[in-house]
mmCIF file of N, CA and C in Angstrom:
data_model
loop_
_atom_site.group_PDB
_atom_site.id
_atom_site.type_symbol
_atom_site.label_atom_id
_atom_site.label_comp_id
_atom_site.label_asym_id
_atom_site.label_seq_id
_atom_site.Cartn_x
_atom_site.Cartn_y
_atom_site.Cartn_z
ATOM 1 N N UNK A 1 111.812 83.289 128.127
ATOM 2 C CA UNK A 1 111.954 84.632 127.966
ATOM 3 C C UNK A 1 110.832 85.719 128.682
ATOM 4 N N UNK A 2 109.772 84.907 128.846
ATOM 5 C CA UNK A 2 108.608 85.913 129.463
ATOM 6 C C UNK A 2 108.888 86.405 131.325
ATOM 7 N N UNK A 3 109.868 85.358 131.727
ATOM 8 C CA UNK A 3 110.168 85.455 132.977
ATOM 9 C C UNK A 3 111.232 86.498 133.239
ATOM 10 N N UNK A 4 112.030 87.030 132.152
ATOM 11 C CA UNK A 4 113.092 87.925 132.270
ATOM 12 C C UNK A 4 112.593 89.233 132.866
ATOM 13 N N UNK A 5 113.079 89.584 133.756
ATOM 14 C CA UNK A 5 112.952 90.635 134.594
ATOM 15 C C UNK A 5 113.150 92.189 133.538
ATOM 16 N N UNK A 6 114.076 92.215 132.667
ATOM 17 C CA UNK A 6 114.383 93.202 131.890
ATOM 18 C C UNK A 6 113.236 93.285 130.830
ATOM 19 N N UNK A 7 112.759 92.036 130.267
ATOM 20 C CA UNK A 7 111.866 92.218 129.412
ATOM 21 C C UNK A 7 110.474 92.845 130.147
ATOM 22 N N UNK A 8 110.223 92.529 131.218
ATOM 23 C CA UNK A 8 108.965 93.137 131.909
ATOM 24 C C UNK A 8 109.420 94.569 132.190
ATOM 25 N N UNK A 9 110.152 94.982 132.493
ATOM 26 C CA UNK A 9 110.591 96.350 132.783
ATOM 27 C C UNK A 9 110.493 97.214 131.287
ATOM 28 N N UNK A 10 110.892 96.636 130.456
ATOM 29 C CA UNK A 10 110.852 97.205 128.981
ATOM 30 C C UNK A 10 109.506 97.611 128.522
ATOM 31 N N UNK A 11 108.730 96.306 128.721
ATOM 32 C CA UNK A 11 107.257 96.319 128.295
ATOM 33 C C UNK A 11 106.615 97.254 129.045
ATOM 34 N N UNK A 12 106.851 97.483 130.447
ATOM 35 C CA UNK A 12 106.119 98.437 131.289
ATOM 36 C C UNK A 12 106.508 99.669 130.896
ATOM 37 N N UNK A 13 107.809 100.035 130.447
ATOM 38 C CA UNK A 13 108.161 101.516 130.239
ATOM 39 C C UNK A 13 107.439 101.735 129.031
ATOM 40 N N UNK A 14 107.550 100.860 127.910
ATOM 41 C CA UNK A 14 106.721 101.146 126.651
ATOM 42 C C UNK A 14 105.274 101.294 127.002
ATOM 43 N N UNK A 15 104.621 100.744 127.640
ATOM 44 C CA UNK A 15 103.211 100.831 127.944
ATOM 45 C C UNK A 15 102.965 102.059 128.657
ATOM 46 N N UNK A 16 103.894 102.442 129.688
ATOM 47 C CA UNK A 16 103.848 103.789 130.340
ATOM 48 C C UNK A 16 103.918 104.910 129.272
ATOM 49 N N UNK A 17 104.905 104.744 128.414
ATOM 50 C CA UNK A 17 104.926 105.812 127.420
ATOM 51 C C UNK A 17 103.784 106.019 126.487
ATOM 52 N N UNK A 18 103.179 104.828 126.113
ATOM 53 C CA UNK A 18 101.999 104.962 125.180
ATOM 54 C C UNK A 18 100.725 105.482 125.926
ATOM 55 N N UNK A 19 100.497 105.190 127.047
ATOM 56 C CA UNK A 19 99.410 105.445 128.061
ATOM 57 C C UNK A 19 99.606 107.081 128.155
ATOM 58 N N UNK A 20 100.804 107.444 128.524
ATOM 59 C CA UNK A 20 101.133 108.811 128.844
ATOM 60 C C UNK A 20 100.889 109.654 127.769
ATOM 61 N N UNK A 21 101.326 109.377 126.411
ATOM 62 C CA UNK A 21 101.278 110.312 125.250
ATOM 63 C C UNK A 21 100.121 109.889 124.570
ATOM 64 N N UNK A 22 99.600 108.963 124.462
ATOM 65 C CA UNK A 22 98.263 108.548 123.563
ATOM 66 C C UNK A 22 97.267 107.869 124.640
ATOM 67 N N UNK A 23 96.685 108.525 125.603
ATOM 68 C CA UNK A 23 95.913 107.738 126.428
ATOM 69 C C UNK A 23 94.666 107.177 125.942
ATOM 70 N N UNK A 24 94.300 107.503 124.709
ATOM 71 C CA UNK A 24 92.978 106.856 124.231
ATOM 72 C C UNK A 24 93.499 105.486 123.546
ATOM 73 N N UNK A 25 94.727 105.321 123.214
ATOM 74 C CA UNK A 25 95.027 104.070 122.661
ATOM 75 C C UNK A 25 95.843 104.431 121.399
ATOM 76 N N UNK A 26 96.211 103.453 120.643
ATOM 77 C CA UNK A 26 97.263 103.557 119.603
ATOM 78 C C UNK A 26 96.361 104.276 118.121
ATOM 79 N N UNK A 27 96.951 105.179 117.560
ATOM 80 C CA UNK A 27 96.390 105.734 116.437
ATOM 81 C C UNK A 27 96.869 104.825 115.181
ATOM 82 N N UNK A 28 95.757 104.279 114.410
ATOM 83 C CA UNK A 28 95.957 103.577 113.128
ATOM 84 C C UNK A 28 95.915 104.184 111.918
ATOM 85 N N UNK A 29 96.742 104.074 111.149
ATOM 86 C CA UNK A 29 96.875 104.543 109.721
ATOM 87 C C UNK A 29 96.611 105.985 109.640
ATOM 88 N N UNK A 30 97.030 106.741 110.642
ATOM 89 C CA UNK A 30 96.904 108.040 110.437
ATOM 90 C C UNK A 30 95.257 108.588 110.486
ATOM 91 N N UNK A 31 94.643 107.751 110.967
ATOM 92 C CA UNK A 31 93.058 107.899 110.826
ATOM 93 C C UNK A 31 92.638 108.702 112.420
ATOM 94 N N UNK A 32 91.586 108.624 112.581
ATOM 95 C CA UNK A 32 91.081 109.000 113.872
ATOM 96 C C UNK A 32 90.537 107.929 114.752
ATOM 97 N N UNK A 33 91.112 106.665 114.153
ATOM 98 C CA UNK A 33 90.502 105.514 114.939
ATOM 99 C C UNK A 33 91.651 105.020 115.737
ATOM 100 N N UNK A 34 91.334 104.747 117.166
ATOM 101 C CA UNK A 34 92.085 104.662 118.165
ATOM 102 C C UNK A 34 91.793 103.139 118.715
ATOM 103 N N UNK A 35 92.894 102.513 119.224
ATOM 104 C CA UNK A 35 92.874 101.037 119.366
ATOM 105 C C UNK A 35 93.743 100.858 120.612
ATOM 106 N N UNK A 36 92.681 100.602 121.909
ATOM 107 C CA UNK A 36 93.709 100.328 123.096
ATOM 108 C C UNK A 36 94.435 99.154 122.953
ATOM 109 N N UNK A 37 95.462 99.230 123.948
ATOM 110 C CA UNK A 37 96.652 97.891 124.108
ATOM 111 C C UNK A 37 95.836 97.120 124.869
ATOM 112 N N UNK A 38 95.627 95.929 124.451
ATOM 113 C CA UNK A 38 94.901 94.660 125.564
ATOM 114 C C UNK A 38 95.923 93.773 125.676
ATOM 115 N N UNK A 39 97.081 93.511 125.025
ATOM 116 C CA UNK A 39 97.858 92.436 125.091
ATOM 117 C C UNK A 39 99.210 92.554 124.543
ATOM 118 N N UNK A 40 100.260 92.163 125.052
ATOM 119 C CA UNK A 40 101.643 92.093 124.650
ATOM 120 C C UNK A 40 102.014 90.700 124.067
ATOM 121 N N UNK A 41 102.295 90.487 122.964
ATOM 122 C CA UNK A 41 102.813 89.086 122.550
ATOM 123 C C UNK A 41 104.379 89.122 122.119
ATOM 124 N N UNK A 42 105.023 88.077 122.758
ATOM 125 C CA UNK A 42 106.485 88.053 122.365
ATOM 126 C C UNK A 42 106.798 87.092 121.308
ATOM 127 N N UNK A 43 107.525 86.923 120.529
ATOM 128 C CA UNK A 43 107.956 86.212 119.612
ATOM 129 C C UNK A 43 109.417 85.947 119.247
ATOM 130 N N UNK A 44 110.053 84.763 118.917
ATOM 131 C CA UNK A 44 111.500 84.702 118.789
ATOM 132 C C UNK A 44 111.777 84.439 117.330
ATOM 133 N N UNK A 45 113.209 84.878 117.342
ATOM 134 C CA UNK A 45 113.527 84.759 115.838
ATOM 135 C C UNK A 45 114.029 83.312 115.336
ATOM 136 N N UNK A 46 113.798 82.366 116.233
ATOM 137 C CA UNK A 46 114.440 81.093 115.692
ATOM 138 C C UNK A 46 113.635 80.254 114.719
ATOM 139 N N UNK A 47 112.768 80.765 114.508
ATOM 140 C CA UNK A 47 111.858 80.188 113.381
ATOM 141 C C UNK A 47 111.511 80.904 112.246
ATOM 142 N N UNK A 48 112.576 81.870 112.021
ATOM 143 C CA UNK A 48 112.455 82.833 110.921
ATOM 144 C C UNK A 48 113.806 82.659 110.133
ATOM 145 N N UNK A 49 113.480 82.731 108.966
ATOM 146 C CA UNK A 49 114.830 82.897 107.808
ATOM 147 C C UNK A 49 115.409 84.231 107.989
ATOM 148 N N UNK A 50 116.831 84.266 108.258
ATOM 149 C CA UNK A 50 117.547 85.459 108.289
ATOM 150 C C UNK A 50 118.019 85.730 106.623
ATOM 151 N N UNK A 51 117.473 86.978 106.225
ATOM 152 C CA UNK A 51 117.685 87.469 105.069
ATOM 153 C C UNK A 51 118.264 88.737 105.046
ATOM 154 N N UNK A 52 119.436 89.001 104.444
ATOM 155 C CA UNK A 52 119.991 90.147 104.529
ATOM 156 C C UNK A 52 119.433 91.175 103.451
ATOM 157 N N UNK A 53 120.151 92.270 103.336
ATOM 158 C CA UNK A 53 119.789 93.605 102.329
ATOM 159 C C UNK A 53 120.142 92.976 100.878
ATOM 160 N N UNK A 54 121.225 92.447 100.783
ATOM 161 C CA UNK A 54 121.726 92.232 99.341
ATOM 162 C C UNK A 54 120.789 91.129 98.682
ATOM 163 N N UNK A 55 120.208 90.231 99.509
ATOM 164 C CA UNK A 55 119.219 89.318 99.133
ATOM 165 C C UNK A 55 117.925 89.890 98.538
ATOM 166 N N UNK A 56 117.519 91.107 99.431
ATOM 167 C CA UNK A 56 116.430 91.804 99.081
ATOM 168 C C UNK A 56 116.520 92.519 97.752
ATOM 169 N N UNK A 57 117.646 93.075 97.766
ATOM 170 C CA UNK A 57 117.748 93.838 96.420
ATOM 171 C C UNK A 57 118.198 92.893 95.328
ATOM 172 N N UNK A 58 118.973 91.972 95.449
ATOM 173 C CA UNK A 58 119.171 91.036 94.084
ATOM 174 C C UNK A 58 117.840 90.554 93.931
ATOM 175 N N UNK A 59 116.947 89.912 94.662
ATOM 176 C CA UNK A 59 115.771 89.446 94.328
ATOM 177 C C UNK A 59 114.609 90.157 94.022
ATOM 178 N N UNK A 60 114.746 91.513 94.274
ATOM 179 C CA UNK A 60 113.832 92.748 93.770
ATOM 180 C C UNK A 60 112.457 92.068 94.582
ATOM 181 N N UNK A 61 112.508 91.888 96.201
ATOM 182 C CA UNK A 61 111.621 91.684 96.925
ATOM 183 C C UNK A 61 110.969 92.986 97.064
ATOM 184 N N UNK A 62 111.441 94.183 97.259
ATOM 185 C CA UNK A 62 111.004 95.536 97.586
ATOM 186 C C UNK A 62 111.742 96.294 96.377
ATOM 187 N N UNK A 63 111.099 97.324 95.994
ATOM 188 C CA UNK A 63 111.757 98.561 95.021
ATOM 189 C C UNK A 63 111.065 99.502 95.139
ATOM 190 N N UNK A 64 111.670 100.638 95.669
ATOM 191 C CA UNK A 64 110.888 102.083 95.673
ATOM 192 C C UNK A 64 111.362 102.836 94.660
ATOM 193 N N UNK A 65 110.289 103.593 94.152
ATOM 194 C CA UNK A 65 110.617 104.543 92.856
ATOM 195 C C UNK A 65 110.192 106.004 93.476
ATOM 196 N N UNK A 66 110.600 106.824 92.809
ATOM 197 C CA UNK A 66 110.197 108.357 93.026
ATOM 198 C C UNK A 66 108.604 108.250 92.365
ATOM 199 N N UNK A 67 107.848 109.017 93.145
ATOM 200 C CA UNK A 67 106.417 109.164 92.730
ATOM 201 C C UNK A 67 106.322 110.407 91.777
ATOM 202 N N UNK A 68 105.819 110.198 90.610
ATOM 203 C CA UNK A 68 105.997 111.004 89.582
ATOM 204 C C UNK A 68 104.923 112.349 89.515
ATOM 205 N N UNK A 69 104.051 112.127 90.421
ATOM 206 C CA UNK A 69 103.096 113.410 90.725
ATOM 207 C C UNK A 69 103.876 114.543 91.223
ATOM 208 N N UNK A 70 103.397 115.670 90.794
ATOM 209 C CA UNK A 70 103.742 116.973 91.242
ATOM 210 C C UNK A 70 103.472 117.242 92.722
ATOM 211 N N UNK A 71 102.311 116.658 92.922
ATOM 212 C CA UNK A 71 101.880 117.060 94.251
ATOM 213 C C UNK A 71 102.499 116.311 95.449
ATOM 214 N N UNK A 72 103.144 115.232 95.123
ATOM 215 C CA UNK A 72 103.779 114.305 96.158
ATOM 216 C C UNK A 72 105.319 114.481 95.731
ATOM 217 N N UNK A 73 105.794 115.853 95.621
ATOM 218 C CA UNK A 73 107.396 116.089 95.299
ATOM 219 C C UNK A 73 108.041 115.166 96.492
ATOM 220 N N UNK A 74 109.033 114.617 96.273
ATOM 221 C CA UNK A 74 109.904 113.994 97.086
ATOM 222 C C UNK A 74 109.393 112.703 97.660
ATOM 223 N N UNK A 75 108.053 112.428 97.187
ATOM 224 C CA UNK A 75 107.541 111.168 97.734
ATOM 225 C C UNK A 75 108.004 109.850 97.162
ATOM 226 N N UNK A 76 107.686 108.664 97.275
ATOM 227 C CA UNK A 76 108.107 107.594 96.888
ATOM 228 C C UNK A 76 106.961 106.590 96.881
ATOM 229 N N UNK A 77 106.993 105.412 96.216
ATOM 230 C CA UNK A 77 106.006 104.339 96.008
ATOM 231 C C UNK A 77 106.621 103.143 95.716
ATOM 232 N N UNK A 78 105.983 102.296 95.924
ATOM 233 C CA UNK A 78 106.374 100.910 95.794
ATOM 234 C C UNK A 78 106.478 100.614 94.096
ATOM 235 N N UNK A 79 107.503 100.348 93.419
ATOM 236 C CA UNK A 79 107.796 100.022 92.288
ATOM 237 C C UNK A 79 107.560 98.543 91.970
ATOM 238 N N UNK A 80 108.012 98.203 90.801
ATOM 239 C CA UNK A 80 107.570 96.694 90.235
ATOM 240 C C UNK A 80 108.689 95.837 90.921
ATOM 241 N N UNK A 81 108.022 94.864 91.962
ATOM 242 C CA UNK A 81 108.794 94.025 92.758
ATOM 243 C C UNK A 81 107.992 93.005 92.956
ATOM 244 N N UNK A 82 108.489 91.911 93.794
ATOM 245 C CA UNK A 82 107.869 90.657 94.142
ATOM 246 C C UNK A 82 106.685 91.029 95.137
ATOM 247 N N UNK A 83 107.144 91.977 96.137
ATOM 248 C CA UNK A 83 106.032 92.419 97.062
ATOM 249 C C UNK A 83 104.830 93.033 96.230
ATOM 250 N N UNK A 84 105.200 93.980 95.353
ATOM 251 C CA UNK A 84 104.084 94.627 94.593
ATOM 252 C C UNK A 84 103.084 93.763 93.929
ATOM 253 N N UNK A 85 103.723 92.640 93.272
ATOM 254 C CA UNK A 85 102.976 91.752 92.557
ATOM 255 C C UNK A 85 102.032 90.997 93.351
ATOM 256 N N UNK A 86 102.642 90.314 94.588
ATOM 257 C CA UNK A 86 102.015 89.574 95.429
ATOM 258 C C UNK A 86 100.931 90.484 96.160
ATOM 259 N N UNK A 87 101.120 91.647 96.301
ATOM 260 C CA UNK A 87 100.119 92.526 97.358
ATOM 261 C C UNK A 87 98.884 92.649 96.648
ATOM 262 N N UNK A 88 97.897 92.121 97.092
ATOM 263 C CA UNK A 88 96.516 92.314 96.881
ATOM 264 C C UNK A 88 95.610 92.530 97.840
ATOM 265 N N UNK A 89 96.301 93.359 98.988
ATOM 266 C CA UNK A 89 95.461 93.746 100.034
ATOM 267 C C UNK A 89 94.655 94.829 99.788
ATOM 268 N N UNK A 90 93.715 95.197 100.494
ATOM 269 C CA UNK A 90 92.859 96.268 100.582
ATOM 270 C C UNK A 90 92.847 97.413 101.484
ATOM 271 N N UNK A 91 93.699 97.028 102.556
ATOM 272 C CA UNK A 91 93.811 97.868 103.717
ATOM 273 C C UNK A 91 95.209 98.126 103.991
ATOM 274 N N UNK A 92 95.585 99.610 104.601
ATOM 275 C CA UNK A 92 96.921 99.545 105.099
ATOM 276 C C UNK A 92 97.447 98.725 106.209
ATOM 277 N N UNK A 93 96.613 98.177 106.961
ATOM 278 C CA UNK A 93 97.152 97.231 107.782
ATOM 279 C C UNK A 93 97.508 96.121 107.169
ATOM 280 N N UNK A 94 96.499 95.513 106.309
ATOM 281 C CA UNK A 94 96.840 94.480 105.382
ATOM 282 C C UNK A 94 98.057 94.653 104.664
ATOM 283 N N UNK A 95 98.429 95.833 104.173
ATOM 284 C CA UNK A 95 99.676 95.907 103.385
ATOM 285 C C UNK A 95 100.834 95.743 104.456
ATOM 286 N N UNK A 96 100.786 96.391 105.596
ATOM 287 C CA UNK A 96 101.930 96.421 106.527
ATOM 288 C C UNK A 96 101.913 94.737 107.120
ATOM 289 N N UNK A 97 100.948 94.050 107.320
ATOM 290 C CA UNK A 97 101.179 92.763 107.648
ATOM 291 C C UNK A 97 101.944 91.799 106.503
ATOM 292 N N UNK A 98 101.310 92.223 105.357
ATOM 293 C CA UNK A 98 102.264 91.271 104.272
ATOM 294 C C UNK A 98 103.558 91.694 104.037
ATOM 295 N N UNK A 99 103.843 92.917 104.315
ATOM 296 C CA UNK A 99 105.094 93.523 104.327
ATOM 297 C C UNK A 99 106.271 92.794 105.276
ATOM 298 N N UNK A 100 105.515 92.763 106.486
ATOM 299 C CA UNK A 100 106.062 92.125 107.553
ATOM 300 C C UNK A 100 106.448 90.583 107.347
ATOM 301 N N UNK A 101 105.511 89.734 106.871
ATOM 302 C CA UNK A 101 105.718 88.458 106.313
ATOM 303 C C UNK A 101 106.753 88.505 105.201
ATOM 304 N N UNK A 102 106.897 89.450 104.457
ATOM 305 C CA UNK A 102 107.936 89.234 103.512
ATOM 306 C C UNK A 102 109.324 89.679 104.114
ATOM 307 N N UNK A 103 109.499 90.580 105.018
ATOM 308 C CA UNK A 103 110.606 90.952 105.791
ATOM 309 C C UNK A 103 110.969 89.909 106.663
ATOM 310 N N UNK A 104 110.195 89.123 107.404
ATOM 311 C CA UNK A 104 110.508 87.860 108.299
ATOM 312 C C UNK A 104 109.952 86.736 107.796
ATOM 313 N N UNK A 105 110.473 86.072 106.858
ATOM 314 C CA UNK A 105 109.955 84.807 106.362
ATOM 315 C C UNK A 105 110.144 83.699 107.258
ATOM 316 N N UNK A 106 109.168 82.628 107.427
ATOM 317 C CA UNK A 106 109.161 81.656 108.503
ATOM 318 C C UNK A 106 109.892 80.579 107.683
ATOM 319 N N UNK A 107 110.527 79.654 108.553
ATOM 320 C CA UNK A 107 111.264 78.413 108.238
ATOM 321 C C UNK A 107 110.314 77.325 108.264
ATOM 322 N N UNK A 108 109.170 77.541 108.781
ATOM 323 C CA UNK A 108 107.995 76.392 108.923
ATOM 324 C C UNK A 108 107.276 76.270 107.652
ATOM 325 N N UNK A 109 107.308 75.175 107.139
ATOM 326 C CA UNK A 109 106.577 74.983 105.829
ATOM 327 C C UNK A 109 105.113 74.915 106.162
ATOM 328 N N UNK A 110 104.566 74.670 107.112
ATOM 329 C CA UNK A 110 103.131 74.735 107.444
ATOM 330 C C UNK A 110 102.443 75.994 107.519
ATOM 331 N N UNK A 111 103.127 77.157 107.650
ATOM 332 C CA UNK A 111 102.751 78.482 108.031
ATOM 333 C C UNK A 111 102.319 78.989 106.737
#
């Protein structure tokens, strides 16, 4: 897949857009921390379990609830779900990575 000319063109266009609109790098977690793009990694879906919306809903993998705070009107938060029980991360990046693992579970028992 890395030899595909279309893939190379798409990555080039994406990197051009990032450099043009955020020349100092990507902004993480809405903070003032900027991280430069140093590499691009491809991945395939062949080693991942295909899970549809109904499975996530019936197993309560994720659950969104309205935030009760008056100051966050219209906001939402993670409710009681498998993800919220397993989520012991300390940072937003860790939270996003764990959520990604829940969204794309691996077929490989070693991972």
